[in-house]
Amino acid sequence: MEPVSVEADAALLGASGAGKSTLALHSLLEGLEFVAEDAVFVQPQNMLATGVANYLHVKSDALRFVEDHQARRWITEAPTIRRRSGVKKFEADLRQSPGRLATDPMEIIGAVLVSSESADDPTRLLHRLPSREISALLSDDQPYASRQPGWHPFEQRLTELGVYRLRRGRHPRDSVDALRDLLG
């Protein structure tokens, strides 16, 4: 999971290639606090999220949306890795990022399933999912986590809070704006 936040947090979930890292990058560059990528720990009883914000993994095609020269240099000067999926990404050290890293646990107020699909209506990127669909969607998206102790209370709490699907806008900044609206 890749949560990002202002004062509250939304857990970003989704399939490989959906755009979670690109969204996390732009959220960070637009001033939202970053908790962690890949390994976020959530206490189901209070929905507090913590993690170690060490690296952000960014594909080179995401750079076309980065206008800030300092941020672009931060990414392009980073070493590259090859993920298990075979995708090559920059491994940008978050300790050197131009953004803000969360210094305290953040309260999750909902989850966002990031979709690689473009939105039909660019003004409506975020849609709340029906409660009856959430369990299956979360289990499919998080097969390892869904088998861990504490998953069921976490899933129940997320269902209460709300799970949303986020489709792509014209620019990642549009998705960041949709997250800001959700976070209030």
PDB file of C-alpha atoms in Angstrom:
ATOM      1  CA  MET A   1       0.000   0.000   0.000  1.00  0.00           C
ATOM      2  CA  GLU A   2       1.151   3.503  -0.617  1.00  0.00           C
ATOM      3  CA  PRO A   3      -0.585   5.932   1.674  1.00  0.00           C
ATOM      4  CA  VAL A   4      -0.251   9.677   1.227  1.00  0.00           C
ATOM      5  CA  SER A   5      -1.888  12.308   3.374  1.00  0.00           C
ATOM      6  CA  VAL A   6      -2.438  15.845   4.596  1.00  0.00           C
ATOM      7  CA  GLU A   7      -3.685  15.301   8.171  1.00  0.00           C
ATOM      8  CA  ALA A   8      -5.518  12.127   7.384  1.00  0.00           C
ATOM      9  CA  ASP A   9      -4.476   9.293   5.172  1.00  0.00           C
ATOM     10  CA  ALA A  10      -5.903   7.379   2.238  1.00  0.00           C
ATOM     11  CA  ALA A  11      -4.409   3.978   1.475  1.00  0.00           C
ATOM     12  CA  LEU A  12      -3.585   3.734  -2.224  1.00  0.00           C
ATOM     13  CA  LEU A  13      -4.101   0.225  -3.565  1.00  0.00           C
ATOM     14  CA  GLY A  14      -4.202  -1.240  -7.039  1.00  0.00           C
ATOM     15  CA  ALA A  15      -2.693  -3.617  -9.540  1.00  0.00           C
ATOM     16  CA  SER A  16       0.851  -3.339 -10.806  1.00  0.00           C
ATOM     17  CA  GLY A  17       0.961  -0.640 -13.473  1.00  0.00           C
ATOM     18  CA  ALA A  18      -2.187   1.112 -12.266  1.00  0.00           C
ATOM     19  CA  GLY A  19      -0.260   4.299 -11.490  1.00  0.00           C
ATOM     20  CA  LYS A  20       0.100   4.160  -7.688  1.00  0.00           C
ATOM     21  CA  SER A  21       3.736   5.273  -7.727  1.00  0.00           C
ATOM     22  CA  THR A  22       3.050   8.089 -10.183  1.00  0.00           C
ATOM     23  CA  LEU A  23       0.150   9.247  -8.007  1.00  0.00           C
ATOM     24  CA  ALA A  24       2.304   8.963  -4.871  1.00  0.00           C
ATOM     25  CA  LEU A  25       5.058  10.991  -6.567  1.00  0.00           C
ATOM     26  CA  HIS A  26       2.710  13.786  -7.607  1.00  0.00           C
ATOM     27  CA  SER A  27       1.005  13.769  -4.213  1.00  0.00           C
ATOM     28  CA  LEU A  28       4.410  14.242  -2.618  1.00  0.00           C
ATOM     29  CA  LEU A  29       5.352  17.006  -5.078  1.00  0.00           C
ATOM     30  CA  GLU A  30       1.987  18.740  -4.489  1.00  0.00           C
ATOM     31  CA  GLY A  31       2.585  18.955  -0.728  1.00  0.00           C
ATOM     32  CA  LEU A  32       0.792  15.907   0.649  1.00  0.00           C
ATOM     33  CA  GLU A  33       2.683  13.960   3.291  1.00  0.00           C
ATOM     34  CA  PHE A  34       4.073  10.562   2.344  1.00  0.00           C
ATOM     35  CA  VAL A  35       3.952   7.597   4.734  1.00  0.00           C
ATOM     36  CA  ALA A  36       5.627   4.766   2.772  1.00  0.00           C
ATOM     37  CA  GLU A  37       5.599   2.711  -0.393  1.00  0.00           C
ATOM     38  CA  ASP A  38       5.123  -1.065  -0.400  1.00  0.00           C
ATOM     39  CA  ALA A  39       5.229  -1.690   3.374  1.00  0.00           C
ATOM     40  CA  VAL A  40       2.669   0.183   5.424  1.00  0.00           C
ATOM     41  CA  PHE A  41       1.561  -1.130   8.791  1.00  0.00           C
ATOM     42  CA  VAL A  42      -1.951  -0.339   9.987  1.00  0.00           C
ATOM     43  CA  GLN A  43      -3.391  -0.859  13.460  1.00  0.00           C
ATOM     44  CA  PRO A  44      -6.955  -2.043  12.698  1.00  0.00           C
ATOM     45  CA  GLN A  45      -8.379  -0.809  16.019  1.00  0.00           C
ATOM     46  CA  ASN A  46      -7.527   2.854  15.380  1.00  0.00           C
ATOM     47  CA  MET A  47      -6.551   2.780  11.679  1.00  0.00           C
ATOM     48  CA  LEU A  48      -3.184   4.445  12.334  1.00  0.00           C
ATOM     49  CA  ALA A  49      -0.711   3.853   9.505  1.00  0.00           C
ATOM     50  CA  THR A  50       3.052   3.814   9.897  1.00  0.00           C
ATOM     51  CA  GLY A  51       5.895   2.758   7.674  1.00  0.00           C
ATOM     52  CA  VAL A  52       9.432   3.506   6.660  1.00  0.00           C
ATOM     53  CA  ALA A  53       9.542   6.017   3.838  1.00  0.00           C
ATOM     54  CA  ASN A  54      12.785   4.921   2.237  1.00  0.00           C
ATOM     55  CA  TYR A  55      12.339   4.845  -1.560  1.00  0.00           C
ATOM     56  CA  LEU A  56       9.804   5.744  -4.196  1.00  0.00           C
ATOM     57  CA  HIS A  57       9.939   3.584  -7.319  1.00  0.00           C
ATOM     58  CA  VAL A  58       9.102   5.562 -10.454  1.00  0.00           C
ATOM     59  CA  LYS A  59       8.961   4.483 -14.107  1.00  0.00           C
ATOM     60  CA  SER A  60      10.697   6.759 -16.598  1.00  0.00           C
ATOM     61  CA  ASP A  61       7.433   7.439 -18.458  1.00  0.00           C
ATOM     62  CA  ALA A  62       6.103   9.178 -15.321  1.00  0.00           C
ATOM     63  CA  LEU A  63       8.750  11.887 -15.803  1.00  0.00           C
ATOM     64  CA  ARG A  64       6.812  13.496 -18.651  1.00  0.00           C
ATOM     65  CA  PHE A  65       4.477  14.927 -16.005  1.00  0.00           C
ATOM     66  CA  VAL A  66       7.245  16.303 -13.726  1.00  0.00           C
ATOM     67  CA  GLU A  67       7.834  19.960 -14.527  1.00  0.00           C
ATOM     68  CA  ASP A  68       9.938  20.835 -11.466  1.00  0.00           C
ATOM     69  CA  HIS A  69      13.642  20.579 -12.427  1.00  0.00           C
ATOM     70  CA  GLN A  70      14.817  19.782  -8.890  1.00  0.00           C
ATOM     71  CA  ALA A  71      12.302  16.929  -8.578  1.00  0.00           C
ATOM     72  CA  ARG A  72      13.180  15.644 -12.050  1.00  0.00           C
ATOM     73  CA  ARG A  73      16.877  15.598 -11.173  1.00  0.00           C
ATOM     74  CA  TRP A  74      16.145  13.856  -7.847  1.00  0.00           C
ATOM     75  CA  ILE A  75      14.486  11.037  -9.793  1.00  0.00           C
ATOM     76  CA  THR A  76      16.745  10.761 -12.853  1.00  0.00           C
ATOM     77  CA  GLU A  77      19.934  10.709 -10.761  1.00  0.00           C
ATOM     78  CA  ALA A  78      18.585   7.811  -8.702  1.00  0.00           C
ATOM     79  CA  PRO A  79      19.757   4.269  -9.397  1.00  0.00           C
ATOM     80  CA  THR A  80      17.436   2.013 -11.370  1.00  0.00           C
ATOM     81  CA  ILE A  81      16.102  -1.357 -10.284  1.00  0.00           C
ATOM     82  CA  ARG A  82      14.124  -4.091 -11.982  1.00  0.00           C
ATOM     83  CA  ARG A  83      10.973  -5.107 -10.098  1.00  0.00           C
ATOM     84  CA  ARG A  84       9.863  -8.750  -9.841  1.00  0.00           C
ATOM     85  CA  SER A  85       7.402  -7.949 -12.626  1.00  0.00           C
ATOM     86  CA  GLY A  86      10.369  -7.093 -14.866  1.00  0.00           C
ATOM     87  CA  VAL A  87       9.537  -3.375 -14.931  1.00  0.00           C
ATOM     88  CA  LYS A  88      12.536  -1.061 -14.660  1.00  0.00           C
ATOM     89  CA  LYS A  89      12.099   1.864 -12.240  1.00  0.00           C
ATOM     90  CA  PHE A  90      14.112   4.659 -10.674  1.00  0.00           C
ATOM     91  CA  GLU A  91      14.650   4.057  -6.966  1.00  0.00           C
ATOM     92  CA  ALA A  92      14.416   7.617  -5.631  1.00  0.00           C
ATOM     93  CA  ASP A  93      15.648   8.052  -2.053  1.00  0.00           C
ATOM     94  CA  LEU A  94      12.853   9.755  -0.134  1.00  0.00           C
ATOM     95  CA  ARG A  95      15.310  11.223   2.383  1.00  0.00           C
ATOM     96  CA  GLN A  96      16.468  13.459  -0.462  1.00  0.00           C
ATOM     97  CA  SER A  97      13.006  14.227  -1.829  1.00  0.00           C
ATOM     98  CA  PRO A  98      11.632  17.734  -2.234  1.00  0.00           C
ATOM     99  CA  GLY A  99       8.425  16.599  -0.468  1.00  0.00           C
ATOM    100  CA  ARG A 100       7.239  16.081   3.090  1.00  0.00           C
ATOM    101  CA  LEU A 101       7.515  12.745   4.826  1.00  0.00           C
ATOM    102  CA  ALA A 102       5.050  11.932   7.603  1.00  0.00           C
ATOM    103  CA  THR A 103       6.788  12.105  10.979  1.00  0.00           C
ATOM    104  CA  ASP A 104       3.883  10.629  12.960  1.00  0.00           C
ATOM    105  CA  PRO A 105       1.391   7.829  12.318  1.00  0.00           C
ATOM    106  CA  MET A 106      -1.461   8.961  10.100  1.00  0.00           C
ATOM    107  CA  GLU A 107      -5.108   7.998  10.525  1.00  0.00           C
ATOM    108  CA  ILE A 108      -6.524   6.194   7.500  1.00  0.00           C
ATOM    109  CA  ILE A 109      -9.890   7.652   6.534  1.00  0.00           C
ATOM    110  CA  GLY A 110     -10.495   5.368   3.549  1.00  0.00           C
ATOM    111  CA  ALA A 111      -8.900   3.402   0.748  1.00  0.00           C
ATOM    112  CA  VAL A 112      -8.477   4.280  -2.898  1.00  0.00           C
ATOM    113  CA  LEU A 113      -8.185   1.578  -5.558  1.00  0.00           C
ATOM    114  CA  VAL A 114      -6.117   3.227  -8.284  1.00  0.00           C
ATOM    115  CA  SER A 115      -7.217   2.216 -11.773  1.00  0.00           C
ATOM    116  CA  SER A 116      -5.244   2.381 -15.007  1.00  0.00           C
ATOM    117  CA  GLU A 117      -8.482   3.288 -16.827  1.00  0.00           C
ATOM    118  CA  SER A 118      -9.085   6.867 -17.902  1.00  0.00           C
ATOM    119  CA  ALA A 119     -12.175   8.539 -16.497  1.00  0.00           C
ATOM    120  CA  ASP A 120     -15.082   9.127 -18.872  1.00  0.00           C
ATOM    121  CA  ASP A 121     -15.731  12.431 -17.125  1.00  0.00           C
ATOM    122  CA  PRO A 122     -12.481  14.249 -16.220  1.00  0.00           C
ATOM    123  CA  THR A 123     -14.311  16.115 -13.451  1.00  0.00           C
ATOM    124  CA  ARG A 124     -15.398  12.867 -11.727  1.00  0.00           C
ATOM    125  CA  LEU A 125     -12.354  10.698 -11.149  1.00  0.00           C
ATOM    126  CA  LEU A 126     -13.276   9.292  -7.732  1.00  0.00           C
ATOM    127  CA  HIS A 127     -16.278   7.013  -7.139  1.00  0.00           C
ATOM    128  CA  ARG A 128     -17.266   5.366  -3.854  1.00  0.00           C
ATOM    129  CA  LEU A 129     -17.629   1.598  -4.227  1.00  0.00           C
ATOM    130  CA  PRO A 130     -20.697  -0.243  -2.948  1.00  0.00           C
ATOM    131  CA  SER A 131     -20.090  -1.939   0.424  1.00  0.00           C
ATOM    132  CA  ARG A 132     -21.107  -5.346  -0.967  1.00  0.00           C
ATOM    133  CA  GLU A 133     -18.171  -5.277  -3.441  1.00  0.00           C
ATOM    134  CA  ILE A 134     -15.411  -4.141  -1.086  1.00  0.00           C
ATOM    135  CA  SER A 135     -14.436  -7.434   0.589  1.00  0.00           C
ATOM    136  CA  ALA A 136     -13.791  -9.253  -2.700  1.00  0.00           C
ATOM    137  CA  LEU A 137     -11.979  -6.267  -4.243  1.00  0.00           C
ATOM    138  CA  LEU A 138      -9.675  -5.795  -1.245  1.00  0.00           C
ATOM    139  CA  SER A 139      -8.901  -9.521  -0.979  1.00  0.00           C
ATOM    140  CA  ASP A 140      -8.099  -9.701  -4.699  1.00  0.00           C
ATOM    141  CA  ASP A 141      -5.885  -6.610  -4.462  1.00  0.00           C
ATOM    142  CA  GLN A 142      -4.097  -7.674  -1.271  1.00  0.00           C
ATOM    143  CA  PRO A 143      -3.839 -11.505  -1.362  1.00  0.00           C
ATOM    144  CA  TYR A 144      -0.981 -11.707   1.164  1.00  0.00           C
ATOM    145  CA  ALA A 145      -2.365  -9.158   3.609  1.00  0.00           C
ATOM    146  CA  SER A 146      -5.864 -10.651   3.451  1.00  0.00           C
ATOM    147  CA  ARG A 147      -4.509 -13.894   4.969  1.00  0.00           C
ATOM    148  CA  GLN A 148      -2.904 -12.135   7.943  1.00  0.00           C
ATOM    149  CA  PRO A 149      -4.279 -11.852  11.484  1.00  0.00           C
ATOM    150  CA  GLY A 150      -6.104  -8.568  11.875  1.00  0.00           C
ATOM    151  CA  TRP A 151      -7.261  -8.434   8.250  1.00  0.00           C
ATOM    152  CA  HIS A 152     -10.952  -8.934   8.976  1.00  0.00           C
ATOM    153  CA  PRO A 153     -11.242  -5.994  11.446  1.00  0.00           C
ATOM    154  CA  PHE A 154      -9.176  -3.852   9.043  1.00  0.00           C
ATOM    155  CA  GLU A 155     -11.450  -4.767   6.125  1.00  0.00           C
ATOM    156  CA  GLN A 156     -14.585  -4.087   8.177  1.00  0.00           C
ATOM    157  CA  ARG A 157     -13.271  -0.697   9.258  1.00  0.00           C
ATOM    158  CA  LEU A 158     -12.302   0.258   5.692  1.00  0.00           C
ATOM    159  CA  THR A 159     -15.762  -0.732   4.503  1.00  0.00           C
ATOM    160  CA  GLU A 160     -17.252   1.606   7.125  1.00  0.00           C
ATOM    161  CA  LEU A 161     -14.888   4.434   6.168  1.00  0.00           C
ATOM    162  CA  GLY A 162     -15.266   3.994   2.424  1.00  0.00           C
ATOM    163  CA  VAL A 163     -13.348   2.494  -0.459  1.00  0.00           C
ATOM    164  CA  TYR A 164     -13.140   4.447  -3.705  1.00  0.00           C
ATOM    165  CA  ARG A 165     -12.045   3.755  -7.265  1.00  0.00           C
ATOM    166  CA  LEU A 166      -9.851   6.451  -8.782  1.00  0.00           C
ATOM    167  CA  ARG A 167      -9.673   6.573 -12.563  1.00  0.00           C
ATOM    168  CA  ARG A 168      -7.024   8.572 -14.385  1.00  0.00           C
ATOM    169  CA  GLY A 169      -7.482  12.185 -15.316  1.00  0.00           C
ATOM    170  CA  ARG A 170      -5.610  14.122 -17.989  1.00  0.00           C
ATOM    171  CA  HIS A 171      -2.659  14.749 -15.638  1.00  0.00           C
ATOM    172  CA  PRO A 172      -1.648  13.081 -12.345  1.00  0.00           C
ATOM    173  CA  ARG A 173      -2.303  16.446 -10.692  1.00  0.00           C
ATOM    174  CA  ASP A 174      -6.029  15.853 -11.386  1.00  0.00           C
ATOM    175  CA  SER A 175      -5.851  12.670  -9.312  1.00  0.00           C
ATOM    176  CA  VAL A 176      -4.049  14.525  -6.522  1.00  0.00           C
ATOM    177  CA  ASP A 177      -6.886  17.084  -6.518  1.00  0.00           C
ATOM    178  CA  ALA A 178      -9.423  14.245  -6.220  1.00  0.00           C
ATOM    179  CA  LEU A 179      -7.466  12.843  -3.246  1.00  0.00           C
ATOM    180  CA  ARG A 180      -7.402  16.276  -1.624  1.00  0.00           C
ATOM    181  CA  ASP A 181     -11.192  16.475  -1.948  1.00  0.00           C
ATOM    182  CA  LEU A 182     -11.498  13.067  -0.281  1.00  0.00           C
ATOM    183  CA  LEU A 183      -9.107  13.977   2.540  1.00  0.00           C
ATOM    184  CA  GLY A 184     -11.012  17.207   3.135  1.00  0.00           C
TER     185      GLY A 184
END
